[in-house]
Short mmCIF file of C-alpha atoms in Angstrom, two decimals:
data_model
loop_
_atom_site.label_atom_id
_atom_site.label_comp_id
_atom_site.label_asym_id
_atom_site.label_seq_id
_atom_site.Cartn_x
_atom_site.Cartn_y
_atom_site.Cartn_z
CA MET Z 1 -17.13 -20.30 -33.57
CA ILE Z 2 -18.49 -16.93 -32.44
CA GLN Z 3 -19.45 -18.49 -29.12
CA GLU Z 4 -15.89 -19.83 -28.70
CA ILE Z 5 -14.42 -16.39 -29.43
CA SER Z 6 -16.82 -14.85 -26.96
CA GLN Z 7 -15.82 -17.45 -24.36
CA LEU Z 8 -12.12 -16.76 -25.04
CA ARG Z 9 -12.69 -13.01 -24.59
CA GLU Z 10 -14.49 -13.64 -21.34
CA ASN Z 11 -11.68 -15.90 -20.15
CA SER Z 12 -9.16 -13.26 -21.19
CA ILE Z 13 -10.98 -10.59 -19.17
CA GLN Z 14 -11.10 -12.87 -16.14
CA LEU Z 15 -7.38 -13.61 -16.48
CA GLU Z 16 -6.60 -9.88 -16.75
CA GLU Z 17 -8.61 -9.24 -13.57
CA LYS Z 18 -6.75 -12.03 -11.77
CA ILE Z 19 -3.42 -10.65 -12.99
CA LYS Z 20 -4.33 -7.17 -11.72
CA SER Z 21 -5.37 -8.65 -8.39
CA LEU Z 22 -2.08 -10.54 -8.14
CA GLU Z 23 -0.14 -7.42 -9.10
CA ASN Z 24 -1.95 -5.46 -6.37
CA ASP Z 25 -1.19 -8.22 -3.87
CA LEU Z 26 2.47 -8.20 -4.93
CA GLN Z 27 2.63 -4.42 -4.60
CA SER Z 28 1.11 -4.63 -1.13
CA LEU Z 29 3.57 -7.33 -0.12
CA ASN Z 30 6.47 -5.26 -1.45
CA GLN Z 31 5.29 -2.24 0.50
CA ASN Z 32 4.93 -4.30 3.68
CA TYR Z 33 8.38 -5.77 3.11
CA SER Z 34 9.89 -2.32 2.63
CA ALA Z 35 8.24 -1.03 5.80
CA LEU Z 36 9.46 -4.05 7.77
CA THR Z 37 12.97 -3.70 6.36
CA SER Z 38 13.07 -0.05 7.36
CA GLU Z 39 11.72 -0.82 10.83
CA ASN Z 40 14.23 -3.65 11.21
CA ALA Z 41 17.12 -1.33 10.31
CA THR Z 42 15.94 1.21 12.88
CA LEU Z 43 15.69 -1.47 15.55
CA LYS Z 44 19.17 -2.76 14.71
CA VAL Z 45 20.61 0.75 15.18
CA LYS Z 46 18.84 1.07 18.53
CA PHE Z 47 20.06 -2.35 19.56
CA GLU Z 48 23.66 -1.42 18.68
CA GLU Z 49 23.35 1.79 20.70
CA LEU Z 50 22.12 -0.18 23.68
CA GLU Z 51 24.92 -2.71 23.30
CA GLN Z 52 27.45 0.14 23.40
CA ALA Z 53 25.81 1.54 26.52
CA VAL Z 54 25.93 -1.87 28.20
CA GLN Z 55 29.61 -2.20 27.30
CA SER Z 56 30.24 1.24 28.77
CA LEU Z 57 28.43 0.30 31.98
CA SER Z 58 30.34 -2.96 32.13
CA SER Z 59 33.62 -1.06 31.81
CA PHE Z 60 32.49 1.32 34.55
CA GLU Z 61 31.64 -1.65 36.75
CA LYS Z 62 35.17 -3.08 36.33
CA GLU Z 63 36.67 0.32 37.15
CA ARG Z 64 34.47 0.58 40.23
CA GLU Z 65 35.59 -2.85 41.43
CA SER Z 66 39.21 -1.82 40.95
CA VAL Z 67 38.71 1.38 42.96
CA ILE Z 68 37.00 -0.58 45.73
CA ALA Z 69 39.92 -3.03 45.87
CA ASP Z 70 42.44 -0.16 46.01
CA LEU Z 71 40.52 1.66 48.71
CA SER Z 72 40.05 -1.49 50.75
CA ALA Z 73 43.81 -2.08 50.64
CA LYS Z 74 44.49 1.53 51.71
CA ILE Z 75 42.02 1.30 54.58
CA GLU Z 76 43.74 -1.78 55.91
CA THR Z 77 47.18 -0.14 55.79
CA GLN Z 78 46.35 3.50 56.64
CA PRO Z 79 42.80 4.40 57.65
CA ASP Z 80 42.06 8.13 57.52
CA ASN Z 81 39.22 10.58 56.89
CA ASP Z 82 40.05 11.10 53.21
CA LEU Z 83 39.45 7.45 52.55
CA LYS Z 84 36.12 7.56 54.36
CA GLY Z 85 35.06 10.48 52.15
CA GLN Z 86 36.19 8.60 49.07
CA LEU Z 87 34.24 5.54 50.19
CA LEU Z 88 31.10 7.65 50.63
CA GLU Z 89 31.60 9.10 47.16
CA LEU Z 90 32.17 5.64 45.77
CA SER Z 91 29.01 4.39 47.44
CA HIS Z 92 27.09 7.24 45.81
CA LEU Z 93 28.62 6.43 42.42
CA GLN Z 94 27.70 2.79 42.85
CA LYS Z 95 24.06 3.69 43.49
CA GLU Z 96 24.02 5.89 40.38
CA ALA Z 97 25.57 3.10 38.34
CA GLN Z 98 22.91 0.67 39.54
CA LYS Z 99 20.20 3.12 38.47
CA GLY Z 100 21.83 3.40 35.04
CA ILE Z 101 22.10 -0.38 34.73
CA SER Z 102 18.43 -0.77 35.66
CA SER Z 103 17.43 1.86 33.10
CA PHE Z 104 19.46 0.18 30.35
CA SER Z 105 18.09 -3.20 31.35
CA GLU Z 106 14.54 -1.89 30.94
CA ARG Z 107 15.42 -0.39 27.54
CA LEU Z 108 16.98 -3.68 26.44
CA ASP Z 109 13.87 -5.58 27.53
CA ALA Z 110 11.66 -3.16 25.59
CA LEU Z 111 13.87 -3.48 22.53
CA GLU Z 112 13.86 -7.26 22.79
CA LYS Z 113 10.06 -7.27 22.97
CA SER Z 114 9.82 -5.03 19.91
CA LEU Z 115 12.23 -7.28 18.00
CA LYS Z 116 10.10 -10.32 18.85
CA GLN Z 117 6.88 -8.73 17.59
CA SER Z 118 5.26 -10.37 14.65
CA PRO Z 119 5.46 -8.77 11.22
CA THR Z 120 1.86 -7.63 11.70
CA ALA Z 121 2.84 -5.52 14.68
CA GLY Z 122 1.68 -1.95 15.02
CA ILE Z 123 -1.95 -1.14 14.36
CA PHE Z 124 -2.50 -4.61 12.90
CA SER Z 125 -1.84 -6.23 16.26
CA TYR Z 126 -5.18 -4.72 17.33
CA ILE Z 127 -7.12 -5.61 14.17
CA GLU Z 128 -7.79 -9.33 14.51
CA SER Z 129 -9.77 -10.05 11.35
CA ARG Z 130 -7.73 -10.44 8.16
CA GLU Z 131 -10.73 -9.05 6.28
CA ASP Z 132 -10.71 -5.91 8.48
CA GLN Z 133 -6.94 -5.57 7.97
CA ASN Z 134 -7.36 -5.75 4.19
CA GLN Z 135 -10.20 -3.25 4.31
CA PHE Z 136 -8.10 -0.85 6.41
CA ILE Z 137 -5.13 -1.20 4.02
CA LYS Z 138 -7.35 -0.64 1.00
CA PHE Z 139 -8.92 2.56 2.34
CA VAL Z 140 -5.64 3.98 3.62
CA GLU Z 141 -4.04 3.37 0.22
CA GLU Z 142 -7.02 5.00 -1.46
CA ALA Z 143 -6.79 8.04 0.83
CA VAL Z 144 -3.03 8.34 0.41
CA SER Z 145 -3.34 8.14 -3.37
CA GLN Z 146 -5.68 11.15 -3.15
CA ASP Z 147 -3.04 13.11 -1.15
CA MET Z 148 -5.36 13.59 1.82
CA THR Z 149 -4.10 15.10 5.06
CA TYR Z 150 -4.09 13.02 8.25
CA SER Z 151 -7.28 14.74 9.36
CA GLN Z 152 -8.97 14.07 6.04
CA ILE Z 153 -7.84 10.45 6.13
CA ASP Z 154 -9.29 10.10 9.63
CA THR Z 155 -12.66 11.41 8.43
CA PHE Z 156 -12.48 9.26 5.30
CA LEU Z 157 -11.77 6.11 7.34
CA THR Z 158 -14.64 6.90 9.72
CA GLU Z 159 -16.98 7.09 6.72
CA LYS Z 160 -15.69 3.91 5.08
CA LEU Z 161 -14.89 1.50 7.95
CA ASN Z 162 -17.36 -0.41 10.08
CA PRO Z 163 -17.90 1.17 13.53
CA GLU Z 164 -15.94 -1.52 15.42
CA LEU Z 165 -12.89 -1.15 13.19
CA ASP Z 166 -13.14 2.64 13.29
CA GLN Z 167 -13.18 2.47 17.11
CA ILE Z 168 -9.97 0.41 17.11
CA ILE Z 169 -8.32 2.98 14.84
CA LYS Z 170 -9.48 5.83 17.11
CA GLU Z 171 -8.10 4.06 20.20
CA HIS Z 172 -4.62 3.84 18.66
CA PRO Z 173 -4.02 7.12 16.80
CA ALA Z 174 -0.22 6.98 17.00
CA LEU Z 175 -0.07 3.50 15.45
CA THR Z 176 -2.55 4.51 12.77
CA LYS Z 177 -0.58 7.65 11.96
CA THR Z 178 2.66 5.65 11.79
CA TYR Z 179 1.10 3.25 9.29
CA ILE Z 180 -0.26 6.14 7.20
CA ARG Z 181 3.11 7.94 7.35
CA ASN Z 182 4.84 4.79 6.04
CA LYS Z 183 2.33 4.56 3.20
CA LYS Z 184 2.85 8.24 2.31
CA ARG Z 185 6.62 7.75 2.09
CA LYS Z 186 6.26 5.17 -0.68
#
């Protein structure tokens, strides 16, 4: 009977440890979900801004085509020097518009790439091993819970992480700081 009670206590302790582990995993998942939700909202706002810019450029393009048609008609009926000046100005405006369209196209491409990134984007796209990712998360959470500064966290991570992982973190300071900043916000 005493042995059974002892076994039940041991099982209870093991279950409590598993529950705590699952709770920690759930908390980590919730934090990751919150960070991704926030990042997704930011990207949606940027995407909407770019869509508005594209619509504006599209409207400008229609207006430009209309002006070209009007000027072409005027040239056929009454060629003069004013029209030539207007055509030169229009040509200049067209070049500027093309530059703007190219710039917006590049921004749209960059936004599209960032939207297609996996949920483990950011610093985790450089940390291949799931074990290293978990270790990094664990030590960052530990440092954040101790209200360390970014500099202190950097030193702390250097002490705790293996040299290869620490090198990855050092090579991508902005991504590391972004991850830490997100953890501090929670």
